[in-house]
Amino acid sequence: MALTIQSAQNIFSNTQVPSQIPATIALFDQLSVDDQLAYLWFAYTEMGKTITPAAPGAARLQLAESLLNQIKQMSAEEQTRVMRDIASRADSPISRSYGFFSVNTKLAFWYELGELMKQGVVAPIPTGYQMSPGVQLVLEATKKLDPGQQITVLRNTVVNMGFDTSDLGPSSYPKAVEEPAFTRTAPPVSSVKIDGITEPAVLGYIEAMNADNFDQAISLFTPDGALQPPFQKPIVGHQAIAKYMREEAQGLNMMPQKGICENLSDGSKQLKITGVVQTPWFGVTVGMNIAWRFLINPEGKIFFVAIDMLASPEELLNLRRV
Ligand code: EQ3
């Protein structure tokens, strides 16, 4: 039987235990725009007492520089309006430019805006702002999450902001810019060991990803292979996966711990591996508990890999199939 992405998505389906992350984002989505901006401010500053993101490098800030410079020159009212436009995905010039940013440039843009808000260069949350019950509810829900889940909520809300540029024709695309690299602080681990796993494609995948060697990682996939990031649809084909990896997977530190491998009747294999991933934004201070679900074809190539955020640390030990 031919492998299909749809059937591959269902391997180890018990991994997809309902996560509090989409539930918290759904609560956030119900807030008014001003409440969303205020929530992010309080969640970010509260979180900053224990963990703070690393400052983005100059090369990355350069991509957001023109927008940041425009905002710096605005009056406080205009600055607030721009932030509202971006948060409400309005069709305005700045919200469009933001919509074209890569994920990490969006994060860098807000990082810098947050710094400018602290310095008083950009309009802060108005003094005397009264937190609405809705904001309090989402903040309470956020406090119950572990740090890895909290930064995922923060990241996903910021990524969803800005005008949706996906329907705009190619003539409106800005000139393609190269994604700046994150500098690794520790040398990559060259021989990966995962308890219970000897599958070369999987070990090779982790090794290549930990060295940001995306060409090597892609060469382990079938041409029609797919990668499904957390809470997203599968990304299919070498070119699309390579683009995604360059934009979103740089500098990640993947620490798979244990896994199981099952042989299927057609000669393919399904594997589930659990472990921890660190993002260069927070380094060793925040670990995200995740699972990789691989479907390897009879020729030893990756046909499918899904990455799932685990609902709780207990799920790290859940390697059952059903
Ligand atoms: C200024 C302020 C505070 C207030 C204002 O009102 C509004 C906003 C938005 C503000 C600013 C907010 C800021 C600065 C937020 C910054 C958030 C950051 C830096 C979050 C970063 C999160 C990173 C995460 C969650 C990374 C996760 C990566 C994972 C799980 C990677 C998984 C992968 C694996 C393991 C693979 O094998 C394949 C690739 C893939 C990437 C899927």
Coordinates of N, CA and C and ligand atoms in Angstrom, one line a residue, residues 37 40-41 44 53 107 110-111 113-114 117 125 151-152 154-155 158 161 205 209 227 229-230 244 248-249 252 254 277 279 281-282 288 290 292 307 309, ligand 1:
L37 N -2.7 43.5 23.4 CA -1.4 44.1 23.6 C -1.0 44.2 25.1
L40 N 0.0 40.8 26.4 CA 1.4 40.4 26.0 C 2.4 41.2 26.8
W41 N 2.1 42.4 27.1 CA 3.1 43.2 27.9 C 3.2 42.6 29.3
Y44 N 4.8 39.1 29.2 CA 6.2 39.1 28.8 C 7.1 39.7 30.0
P53 N 14.5 36.6 26.8 CA 15.1 36.2 25.5 C 16.4 36.9 25.3
L107 N 9.7 38.3 15.8 CA 10.0 38.3 17.3 C 11.0 39.4 17.6
W110 N 9.4 42.9 17.8 CA 8.7 43.1 19.1 C 9.7 43.2 20.3
Y111 N 10.8 42.4 20.2 CA 11.8 42.5 21.2 C 12.3 43.9 21.3
L113 N 10.9 46.6 20.1 CA 9.8 47.6 20.5 C 9.6 47.5 22.0
G114 N 9.7 46.3 22.6 CA 9.6 46.2 24.1 C 10.7 46.9 24.8
M117 N 9.9 50.5 24.5 CA 8.8 50.8 25.4 C 9.3 51.0 26.9
I125 N 2.3 50.8 27.8 CA 0.9 50.6 28.2 C 0.4 51.8 29.0
I151 N 6.4 30.3 26.3 CA 7.1 30.9 25.2 C 6.4 30.5 23.9
T152 N 5.8 29.4 23.8 CA 5.2 28.9 22.6 C 3.9 29.8 22.4
L154 N 3.4 32.8 23.5 CA 3.9 34.2 23.1 C 4.3 34.2 21.7
R155 N 5.1 33.2 21.3 CA 5.6 33.2 19.9 C 4.5 33.1 18.9
V158 N 2.4 36.3 18.4 CA 3.2 37.4 17.7 C 3.3 37.0 16.2
M161 N 0.3 37.8 14.0 CA 0.0 39.3 13.8 C 0.4 39.7 12.4
Y205 N 19.1 12.7 11.1 CA 18.3 13.9 11.0 C 18.7 14.8 12.2
M209 N 20.3 18.4 12.0 CA 19.6 19.6 12.5 C 20.4 20.3 13.6
L227 N 7.2 17.4 6.6 CA 7.5 17.7 8.0 C 6.3 18.5 8.5
P229 N 5.2 20.7 11.6 CA 5.6 21.4 12.8 C 4.4 21.4 13.8
P230 N 4.7 21.7 15.1 CA 3.6 21.7 16.1 C 2.4 22.6 15.7
Y244 N 11.4 26.3 5.1 CA 10.9 26.4 6.5 C 12.1 26.2 7.5
E248 N 13.1 28.8 10.4 CA 12.5 28.5 11.7 C 13.4 27.6 12.5
A249 N 14.3 26.8 11.9 CA 14.9 25.8 12.7 C 16.4 26.1 13.0
L252 N 18.5 25.6 16.8 CA 17.8 24.8 17.8 C 18.8 23.7 18.3
M254 N 18.5 20.1 19.8 CA 17.6 19.0 20.0 C 18.2 17.9 20.8
V277 N 13.7 20.3 23.4 CA 14.3 21.2 22.4 C 14.5 22.5 23.0
T279 N 15.4 26.6 22.2 CA 15.4 27.6 21.1 C 16.6 28.6 21.4
W281 N 16.5 31.6 21.2 CA 16.0 32.8 21.9 C 16.1 32.7 23.4
F282 N 16.0 31.5 23.9 CA 16.1 31.4 25.4 C 17.2 30.5 25.9
M288 N 11.7 22.7 25.8 CA 10.3 22.4 25.4 C 10.2 20.9 25.3
I290 N 9.0 17.7 23.8 CA 8.3 17.4 22.5 C 8.4 15.9 22.1
W292 N 8.8 13.5 18.4 CA 8.9 13.4 17.0 C 8.2 12.1 16.6
I307 N 6.2 17.0 14.6 CA 6.8 17.4 15.8 C 5.6 17.9 16.7
M309 N 4.2 19.3 20.5 CA 4.5 19.8 21.9 C 3.8 18.9 22.8
Ligands
EQ3_1 C1 6.6 44.5 23.7 C2 5.6 43.5 24.1 C3 6.0 42.8 25.4 C4 4.2 44.1 24.5 C5 3.4 44.5 23.3 O1 2.2 45.1 23.7 C6 3.1 43.3 22.4 C7 4.3 42.4 22.2 C8 4.1 41.4 21.2 C9 5.4 42.4 23.0 C10 6.6 41.6 22.7 C11 6.7 40.2 22.8 C12 7.9 39.5 22.6 C13 9.2 40.2 22.4 C14 7.9 38.1 22.5 C15 9.0 37.2 22.2 C16 8.8 35.9 22.2 C17 9.8 34.9 21.8 C18 11.2 35.3 21.5 C19 9.4 33.6 21.7 C20 10.2 32.5 21.2 C21 9.7 31.2 21.2 C22 10.4 30.1 20.5 C23 9.9 28.8 20.5 C24 8.6 28.5 21.2 C25 10.6 27.8 19.6 C26 10.1 26.5 19.5 C27 10.8 25.6 18.6 C28 10.5 24.3 18.3 C29 9.5 23.6 19.1 C30 11.1 23.6 17.2 C31 10.7 22.5 16.7 C32 11.3 21.8 15.4 C33 11.9 20.6 15.5 C34 12.2 19.9 16.8 C35 12.2 19.8 14.3 O2 12.7 18.7 14.4 C36 11.9 20.4 13.0 C37 11.8 21.9 13.0 C38 11.0 22.5 14.1 C39 11.2 24.0 14.1 C40 9.5 22.2 13.8

